Coordinates of C-alpha atoms in Angstrom, one line a residue:
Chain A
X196 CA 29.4 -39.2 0.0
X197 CA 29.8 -42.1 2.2
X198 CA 33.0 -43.3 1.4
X199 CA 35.6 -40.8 1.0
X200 CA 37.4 -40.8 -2.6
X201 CA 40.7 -38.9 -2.3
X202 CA 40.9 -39.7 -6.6
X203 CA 38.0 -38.1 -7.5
X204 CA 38.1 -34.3 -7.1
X205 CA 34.7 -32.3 -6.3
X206 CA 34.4 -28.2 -7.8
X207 CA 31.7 -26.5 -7.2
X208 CA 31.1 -24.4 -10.3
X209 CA 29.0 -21.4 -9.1
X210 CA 26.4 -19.2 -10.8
X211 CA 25.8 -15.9 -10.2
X212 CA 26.6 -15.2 -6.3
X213 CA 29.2 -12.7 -5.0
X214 CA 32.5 -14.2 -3.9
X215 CA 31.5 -12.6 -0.5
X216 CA 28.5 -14.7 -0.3
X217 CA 30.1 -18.1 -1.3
X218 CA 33.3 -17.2 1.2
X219 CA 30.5 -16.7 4.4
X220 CA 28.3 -19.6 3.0
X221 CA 31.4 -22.1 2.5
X222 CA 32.7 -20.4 6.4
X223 CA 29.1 -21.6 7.7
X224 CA 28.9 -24.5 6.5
X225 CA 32.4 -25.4 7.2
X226 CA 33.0 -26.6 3.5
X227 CA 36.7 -26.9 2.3
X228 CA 35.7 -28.5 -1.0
X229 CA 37.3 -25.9 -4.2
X230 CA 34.6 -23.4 -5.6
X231 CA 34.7 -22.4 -9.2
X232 CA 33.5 -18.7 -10.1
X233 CA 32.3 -17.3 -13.4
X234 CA 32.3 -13.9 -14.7
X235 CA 30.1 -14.7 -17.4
X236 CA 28.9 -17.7 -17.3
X237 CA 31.3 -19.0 -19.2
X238 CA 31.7 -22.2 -17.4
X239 CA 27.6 -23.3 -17.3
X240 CA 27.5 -22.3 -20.9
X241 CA 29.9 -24.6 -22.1
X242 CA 28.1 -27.0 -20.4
X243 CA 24.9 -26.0 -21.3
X244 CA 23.6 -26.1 -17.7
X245 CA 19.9 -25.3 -17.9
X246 CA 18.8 -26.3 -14.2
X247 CA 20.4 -26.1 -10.8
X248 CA 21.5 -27.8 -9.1
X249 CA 23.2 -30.0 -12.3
X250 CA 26.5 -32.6 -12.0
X251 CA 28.8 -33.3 -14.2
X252 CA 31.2 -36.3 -13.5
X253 CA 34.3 -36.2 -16.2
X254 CA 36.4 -39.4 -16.5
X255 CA 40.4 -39.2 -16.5
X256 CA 39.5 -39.1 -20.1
X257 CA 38.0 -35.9 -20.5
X258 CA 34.7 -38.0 -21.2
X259 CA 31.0 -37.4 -19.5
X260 CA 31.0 -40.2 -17.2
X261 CA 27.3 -39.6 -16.0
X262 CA 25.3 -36.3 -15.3
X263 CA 22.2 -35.5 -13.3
X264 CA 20.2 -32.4 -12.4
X265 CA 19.5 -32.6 -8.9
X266 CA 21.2 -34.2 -6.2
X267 CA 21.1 -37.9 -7.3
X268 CA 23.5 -39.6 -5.1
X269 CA 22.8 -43.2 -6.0
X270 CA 23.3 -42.3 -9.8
X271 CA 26.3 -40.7 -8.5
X272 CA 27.7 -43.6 -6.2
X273 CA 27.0 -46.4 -8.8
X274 CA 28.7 -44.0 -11.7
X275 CA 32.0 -43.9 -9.3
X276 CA 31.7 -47.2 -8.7
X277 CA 31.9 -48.1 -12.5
X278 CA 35.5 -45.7 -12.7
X279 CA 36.9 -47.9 -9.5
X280 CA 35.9 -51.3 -11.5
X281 CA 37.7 -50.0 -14.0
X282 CA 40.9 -48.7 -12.4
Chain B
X1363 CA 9.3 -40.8 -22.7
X1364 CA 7.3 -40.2 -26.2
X1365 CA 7.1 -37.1 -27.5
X1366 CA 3.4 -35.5 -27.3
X1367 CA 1.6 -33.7 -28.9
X1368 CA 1.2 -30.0 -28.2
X1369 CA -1.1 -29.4 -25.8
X1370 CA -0.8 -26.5 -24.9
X1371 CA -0.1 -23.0 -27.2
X1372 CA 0.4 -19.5 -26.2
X1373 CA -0.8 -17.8 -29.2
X1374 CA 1.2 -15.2 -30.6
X1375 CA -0.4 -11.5 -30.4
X1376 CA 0.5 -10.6 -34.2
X1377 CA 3.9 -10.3 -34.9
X1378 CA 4.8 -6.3 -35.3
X1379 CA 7.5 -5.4 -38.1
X1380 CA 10.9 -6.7 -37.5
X1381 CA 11.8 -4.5 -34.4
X1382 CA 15.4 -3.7 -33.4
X1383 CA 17.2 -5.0 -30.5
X1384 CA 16.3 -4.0 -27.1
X1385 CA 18.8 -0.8 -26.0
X1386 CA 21.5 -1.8 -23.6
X1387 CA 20.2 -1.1 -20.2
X1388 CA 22.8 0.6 -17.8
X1389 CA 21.5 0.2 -14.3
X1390 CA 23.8 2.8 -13.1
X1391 CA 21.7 5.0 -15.1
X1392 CA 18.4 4.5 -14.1
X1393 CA 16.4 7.1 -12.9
X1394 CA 15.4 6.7 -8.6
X1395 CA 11.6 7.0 -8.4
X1396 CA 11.7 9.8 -5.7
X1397 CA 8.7 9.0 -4.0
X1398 CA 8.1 6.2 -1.7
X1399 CA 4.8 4.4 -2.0
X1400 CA 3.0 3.7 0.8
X1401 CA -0.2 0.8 0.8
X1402 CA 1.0 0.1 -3.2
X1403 CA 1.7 -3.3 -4.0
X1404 CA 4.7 -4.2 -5.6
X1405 CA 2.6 -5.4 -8.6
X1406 CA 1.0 -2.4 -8.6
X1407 CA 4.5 -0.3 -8.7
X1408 CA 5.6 -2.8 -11.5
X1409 CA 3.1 -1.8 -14.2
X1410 CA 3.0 1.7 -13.3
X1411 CA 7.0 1.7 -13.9
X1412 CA 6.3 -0.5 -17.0
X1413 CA 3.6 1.3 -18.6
X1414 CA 3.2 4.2 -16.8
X1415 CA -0.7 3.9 -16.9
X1416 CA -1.8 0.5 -16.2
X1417 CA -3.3 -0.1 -13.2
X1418 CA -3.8 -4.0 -11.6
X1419 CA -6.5 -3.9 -9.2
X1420 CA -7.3 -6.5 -6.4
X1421 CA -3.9 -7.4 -5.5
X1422 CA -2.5 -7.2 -1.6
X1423 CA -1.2 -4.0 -0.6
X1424 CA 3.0 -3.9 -0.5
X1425 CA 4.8 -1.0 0.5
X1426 CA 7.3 -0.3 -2.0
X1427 CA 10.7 1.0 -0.2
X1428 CA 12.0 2.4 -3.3
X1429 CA 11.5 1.6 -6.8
X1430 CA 13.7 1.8 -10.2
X1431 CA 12.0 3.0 -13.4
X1432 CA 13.4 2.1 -16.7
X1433 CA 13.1 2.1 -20.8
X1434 CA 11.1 -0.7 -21.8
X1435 CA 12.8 -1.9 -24.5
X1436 CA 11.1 -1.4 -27.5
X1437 CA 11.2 -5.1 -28.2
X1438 CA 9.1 -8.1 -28.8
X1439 CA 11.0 -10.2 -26.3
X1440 CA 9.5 -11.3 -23.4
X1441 CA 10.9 -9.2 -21.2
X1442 CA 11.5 -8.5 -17.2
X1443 CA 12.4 -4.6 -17.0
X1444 CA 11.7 -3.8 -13.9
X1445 CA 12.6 -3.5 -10.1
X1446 CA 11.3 -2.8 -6.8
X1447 CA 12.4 -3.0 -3.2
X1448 CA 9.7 -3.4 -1.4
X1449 CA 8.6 -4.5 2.7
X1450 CA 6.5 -7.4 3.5
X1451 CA 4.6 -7.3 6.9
X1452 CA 7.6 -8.5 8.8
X1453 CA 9.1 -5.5 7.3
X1454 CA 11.7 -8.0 5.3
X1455 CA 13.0 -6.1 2.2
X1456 CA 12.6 -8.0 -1.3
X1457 CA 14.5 -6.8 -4.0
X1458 CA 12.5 -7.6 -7.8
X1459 CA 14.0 -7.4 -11.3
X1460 CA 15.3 -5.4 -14.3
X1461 CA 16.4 -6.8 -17.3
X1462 CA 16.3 -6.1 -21.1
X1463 CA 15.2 -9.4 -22.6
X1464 CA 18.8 -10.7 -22.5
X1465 CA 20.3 -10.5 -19.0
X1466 CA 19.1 -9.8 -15.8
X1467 CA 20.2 -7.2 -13.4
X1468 CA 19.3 -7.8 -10.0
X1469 CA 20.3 -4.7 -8.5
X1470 CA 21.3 -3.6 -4.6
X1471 CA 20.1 -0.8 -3.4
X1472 CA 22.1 -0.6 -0.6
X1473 CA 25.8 0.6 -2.9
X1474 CA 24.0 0.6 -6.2
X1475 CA 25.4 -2.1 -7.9
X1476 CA 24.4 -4.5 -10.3
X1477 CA 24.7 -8.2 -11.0
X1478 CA 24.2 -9.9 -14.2
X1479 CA 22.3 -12.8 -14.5
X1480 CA 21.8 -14.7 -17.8
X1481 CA 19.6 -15.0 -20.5
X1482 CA 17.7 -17.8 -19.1
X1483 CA 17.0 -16.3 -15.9
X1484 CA 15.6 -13.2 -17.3
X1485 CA 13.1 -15.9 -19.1
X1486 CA 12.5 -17.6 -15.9
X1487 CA 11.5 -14.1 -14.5
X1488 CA 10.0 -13.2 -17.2
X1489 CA 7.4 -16.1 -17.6
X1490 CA 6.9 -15.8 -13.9
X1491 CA 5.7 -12.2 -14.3
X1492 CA 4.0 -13.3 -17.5
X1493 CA 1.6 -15.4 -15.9
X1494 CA 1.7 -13.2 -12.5
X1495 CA 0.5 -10.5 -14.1
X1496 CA -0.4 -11.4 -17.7
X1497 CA 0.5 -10.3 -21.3
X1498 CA 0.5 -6.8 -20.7
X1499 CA 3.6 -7.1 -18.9
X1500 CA 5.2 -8.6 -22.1
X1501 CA 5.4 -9.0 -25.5
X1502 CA 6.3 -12.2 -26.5
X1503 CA 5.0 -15.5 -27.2
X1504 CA 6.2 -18.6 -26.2
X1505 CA 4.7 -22.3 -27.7
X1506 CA 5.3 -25.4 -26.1
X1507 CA 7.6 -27.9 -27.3
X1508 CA 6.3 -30.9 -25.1
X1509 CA 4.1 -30.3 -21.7
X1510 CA 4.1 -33.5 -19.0
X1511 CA 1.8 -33.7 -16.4
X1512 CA 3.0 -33.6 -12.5
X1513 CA 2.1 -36.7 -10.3
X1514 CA -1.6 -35.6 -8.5
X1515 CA -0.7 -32.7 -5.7
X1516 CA -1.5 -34.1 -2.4
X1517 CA -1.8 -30.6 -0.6
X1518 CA -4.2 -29.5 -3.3
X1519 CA -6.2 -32.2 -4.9
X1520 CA -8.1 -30.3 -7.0
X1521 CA -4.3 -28.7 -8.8
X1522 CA -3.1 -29.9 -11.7
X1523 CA 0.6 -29.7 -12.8
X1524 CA 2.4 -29.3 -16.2
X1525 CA 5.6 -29.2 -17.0
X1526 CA 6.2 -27.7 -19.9
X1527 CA 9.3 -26.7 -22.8
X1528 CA 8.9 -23.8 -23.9
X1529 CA 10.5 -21.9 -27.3
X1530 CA 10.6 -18.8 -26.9
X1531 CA 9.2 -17.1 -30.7
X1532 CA 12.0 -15.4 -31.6
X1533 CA 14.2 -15.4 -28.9
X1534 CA 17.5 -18.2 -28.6
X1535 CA 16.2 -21.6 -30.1
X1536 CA 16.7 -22.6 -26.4
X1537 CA 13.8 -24.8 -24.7
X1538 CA 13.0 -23.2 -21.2
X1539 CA 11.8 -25.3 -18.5
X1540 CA 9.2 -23.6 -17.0
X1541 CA 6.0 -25.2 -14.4
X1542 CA 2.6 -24.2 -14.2
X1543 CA -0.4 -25.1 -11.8
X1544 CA -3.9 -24.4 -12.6
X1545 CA -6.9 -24.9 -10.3
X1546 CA -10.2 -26.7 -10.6
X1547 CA -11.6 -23.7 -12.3
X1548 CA -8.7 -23.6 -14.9
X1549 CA -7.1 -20.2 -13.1
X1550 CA -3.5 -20.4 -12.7
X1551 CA -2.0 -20.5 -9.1
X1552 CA 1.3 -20.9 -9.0
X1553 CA 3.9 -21.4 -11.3
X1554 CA 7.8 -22.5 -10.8
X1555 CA 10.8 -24.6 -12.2
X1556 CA 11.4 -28.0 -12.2
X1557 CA 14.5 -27.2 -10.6
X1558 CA 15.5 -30.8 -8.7
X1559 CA 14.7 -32.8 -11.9
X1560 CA 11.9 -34.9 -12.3
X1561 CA 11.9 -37.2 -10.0
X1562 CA 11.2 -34.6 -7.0
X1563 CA 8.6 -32.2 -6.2
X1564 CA 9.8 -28.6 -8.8
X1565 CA 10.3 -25.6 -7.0
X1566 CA 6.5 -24.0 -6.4
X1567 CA 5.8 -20.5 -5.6
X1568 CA 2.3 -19.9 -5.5
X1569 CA 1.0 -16.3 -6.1
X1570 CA -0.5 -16.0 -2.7
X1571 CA 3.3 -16.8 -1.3
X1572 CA 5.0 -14.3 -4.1
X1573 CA 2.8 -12.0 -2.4
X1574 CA 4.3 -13.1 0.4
X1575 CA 1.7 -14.0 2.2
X1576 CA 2.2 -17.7 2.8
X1577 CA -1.0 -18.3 5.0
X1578 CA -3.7 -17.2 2.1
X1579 CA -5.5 -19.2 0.1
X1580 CA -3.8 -19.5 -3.1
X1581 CA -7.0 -19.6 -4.8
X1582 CA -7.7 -15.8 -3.0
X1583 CA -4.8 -15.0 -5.5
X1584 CA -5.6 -17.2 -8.3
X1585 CA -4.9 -15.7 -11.6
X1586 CA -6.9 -16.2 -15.0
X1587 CA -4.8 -17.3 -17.5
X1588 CA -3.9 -15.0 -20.0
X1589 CA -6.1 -14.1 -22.8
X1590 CA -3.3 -15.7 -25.0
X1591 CA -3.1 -18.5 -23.4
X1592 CA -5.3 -21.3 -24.8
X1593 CA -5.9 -24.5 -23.5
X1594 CA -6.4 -26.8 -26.5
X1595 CA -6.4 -30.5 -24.4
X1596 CA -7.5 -31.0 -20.6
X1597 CA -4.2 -31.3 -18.9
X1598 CA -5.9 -34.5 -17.2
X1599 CA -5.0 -36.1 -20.9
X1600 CA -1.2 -35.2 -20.9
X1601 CA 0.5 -38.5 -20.6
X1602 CA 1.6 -38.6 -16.8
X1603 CA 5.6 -38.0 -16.4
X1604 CA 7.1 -41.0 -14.7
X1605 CA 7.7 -40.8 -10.7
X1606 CA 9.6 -43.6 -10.0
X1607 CA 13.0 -43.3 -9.6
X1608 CA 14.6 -42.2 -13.5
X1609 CA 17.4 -39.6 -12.9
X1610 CA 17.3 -36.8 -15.2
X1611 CA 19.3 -37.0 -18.5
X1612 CA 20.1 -35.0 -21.2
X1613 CA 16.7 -36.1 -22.8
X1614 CA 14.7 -34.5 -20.2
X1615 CA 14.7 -31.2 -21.5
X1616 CA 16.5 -29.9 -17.8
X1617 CA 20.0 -31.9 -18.3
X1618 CA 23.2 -30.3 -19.8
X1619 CA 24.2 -30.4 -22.8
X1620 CA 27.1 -32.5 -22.4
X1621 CA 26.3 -35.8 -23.4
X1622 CA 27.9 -39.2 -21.6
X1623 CA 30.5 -40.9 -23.5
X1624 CA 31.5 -37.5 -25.6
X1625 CA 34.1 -35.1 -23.6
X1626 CA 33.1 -32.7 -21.7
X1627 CA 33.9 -29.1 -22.8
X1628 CA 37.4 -28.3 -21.8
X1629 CA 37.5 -24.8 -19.8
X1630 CA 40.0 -23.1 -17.3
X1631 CA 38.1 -22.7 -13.9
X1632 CA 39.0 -19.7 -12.0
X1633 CA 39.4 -20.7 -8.3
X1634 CA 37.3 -18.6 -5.7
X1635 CA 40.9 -17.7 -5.0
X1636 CA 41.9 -16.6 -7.8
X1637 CA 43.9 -19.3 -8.6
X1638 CA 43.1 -21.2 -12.4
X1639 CA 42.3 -25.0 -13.0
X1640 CA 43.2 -25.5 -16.7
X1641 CA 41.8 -28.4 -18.5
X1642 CA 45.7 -30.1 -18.7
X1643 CA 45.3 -30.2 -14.7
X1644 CA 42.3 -31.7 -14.4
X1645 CA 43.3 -34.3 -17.2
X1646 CA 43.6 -38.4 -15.3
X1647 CA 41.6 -37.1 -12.8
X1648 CA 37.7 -37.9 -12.4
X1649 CA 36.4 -34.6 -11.8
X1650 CA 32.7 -33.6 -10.1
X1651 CA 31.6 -30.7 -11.2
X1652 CA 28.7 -29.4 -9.0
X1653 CA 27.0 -26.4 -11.0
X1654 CA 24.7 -24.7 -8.0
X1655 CA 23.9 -21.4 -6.8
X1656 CA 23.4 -20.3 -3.4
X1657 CA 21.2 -17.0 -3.7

């Protein structure tokens, strides 16, 4: 993102790698953002993820804000802007 | 987007009596295939494991490293059942695939372990093998919910791309995403996923580069298209998908299954850490949730 936005917090849910793999990966790339990990799946199947990469935003609400497969972060930045208009 | 016509149908070889579901594979119980295989290609391993008899000719030699043999699941599914390690020319180990219809196991050699990977994957791997190495390799048939062709291929003018949803025939009522190119002379070449939504290039492996040899000519490697497989409209006539600038949405075939406006599903998260993030948590907060893998 281009503007920081200490409200809105960013999990990574992943799919299907070792925890030693995400832990080198996130070292590497010197990431500190939180990383969700599924046993089974659990998480992408109540989403019904069918594609990677795939974001969901959720609202304060508990509501789909917006959602994308692939990395679209114009859709992204105009859906955030729409929750600060609304704050 | 309209809804279209199908284009496109892999025919169903007839259905055989109503079969039971595949065994449970145990990966900790396959059997080693002692002997290493030298000048084999992987392919080559792969439908000697699956059949024990049939034999693919005219495909690049691989030497297989070691190789699994397992059941094949006495099953209609479409299925990926097998794995290989095998050594490219830069003497790069590749690990390939077992799975039983319903998960995949995509095994180390190194300690023996296995990881399971969902029921969609083992379709992704499955269709790629399908058309790889055609319906011998597996038993079921898929039709096609709604095909879209790709914008013109600029490295390969004479490719043309379909996306297509597939239903499996008697799998999970699931539509799979699943990309196919063929070349001027209707012969598949490569196949993929739309993986980065619609608006960007999908994910392409052509079979040249699954052979791992990325400087061939794909069309060296170009496939027929499976005796099943019938092409009832040029794919020139599938209505062109849009590449402008729509974002993938639920409607797209690709998208979740969450809808916008309705909540999201409310799960605990379990933290890389161990740690939990339980739905009351995360309630008043806008939350991202990034699905991705990194392997």
């Amino acid at each position: 993102m281009r503007e920081e936005r200490d409200d809105v917090l960013f999990v990574c849910v992943n799919i299907g790698d070792s925890k030693e793999v995400i832990t080198d990966y996130w070292k590497e790339g010197g990431f500190t953002m939180p990383v969700a990990v599924q046993e089974e799946d659990e998480v992408s199947k109540a989403f019904g993820v069918k594609a990677y990469p795939t974001n969901v935003l959720v609202g304060p609400d508990g509501k789909v804000l917006w959602q994308s497969v692939g990395w679209d972060e114009s859709g992204l930045e105009h859906a955030l802007g729409r929750t600060r208009a609304e704050d | 987007m309209t809804a279209l016509a199908l284009t496109l149908a892999l025919l169903a070889a007839p259905a055989a009596a109503q079969e039971p579901e595949p065994p449970a594979i145990d990966p900790a119980a396959l059997e080693v295939w002692e002997a290493t295989v030298e000048r084999y290609s992987a392919a080559v391993a792969l439908a000697f494991h699956s059949s024990g008899s049939a034999a693919l000719e005219g495909l690049p030699a691989f030497r297989v490293e070691e190789s699994f043999r397992g059941a094949r699941p006495a099953s209609g599914r479409l299925d990926t059942h097998i794995v290989a390690r095998y050594m490219d020319q830069e003497e790069e180990s590749h690990d390939v695939f077992l799975g039983d219809g319903r998960k995949v196991y995509l095994l180390d050699l190194e300690d023996r372990t296995a990881t399971e990977q969902g029921e969609s994957w083992s379709q992704t791997h499955a269709l790629s093998f399908y058309f790889f190495l055609g319906p011998a390799w597996t038993g079921d048939a898929y039709t096609v919910e709604e095909a879209r062709a790709l914008p013109a291929d600029s490295e390969h003018p004479g490719w043309r791309g379909v996306s297509l949803r597939l239903l499996p025939a008697d799998g999970p009522p699931d539509a799979m995403p699943f990309t196919l190119w063929v070349d001027a002379e209707g012969r598949a070449v490569a196949f993929g996923l739309p993986m980065f939504g619609p608006d960007e290039e999908p994910m392409r492996f052509t079979f040249s580069e699954e052979l791992w040899r990325d400087e061939a000519d794909p069309a060296e490697f170009a496939q027929p298209l499976p005796a099943d497989v019938e092409v009832t409209a040029p794919m020139a006539e599938i209505e062109p998908m849009d590449d402008g600038d729509d974002v993938a949405t639920e409607d797209d075939g690709f998208g979740p299954s969450t809808k916008v406006g309705e909540p999201a599903p409310e799960v605990t998260l379990t933290m890389l850490d161990g740690s939990e993030l339980a739905p009351a948590d995360l309630r008043g907060k806008t939350v991202l949730l990034n699905f991705w893998f990194y392997h």
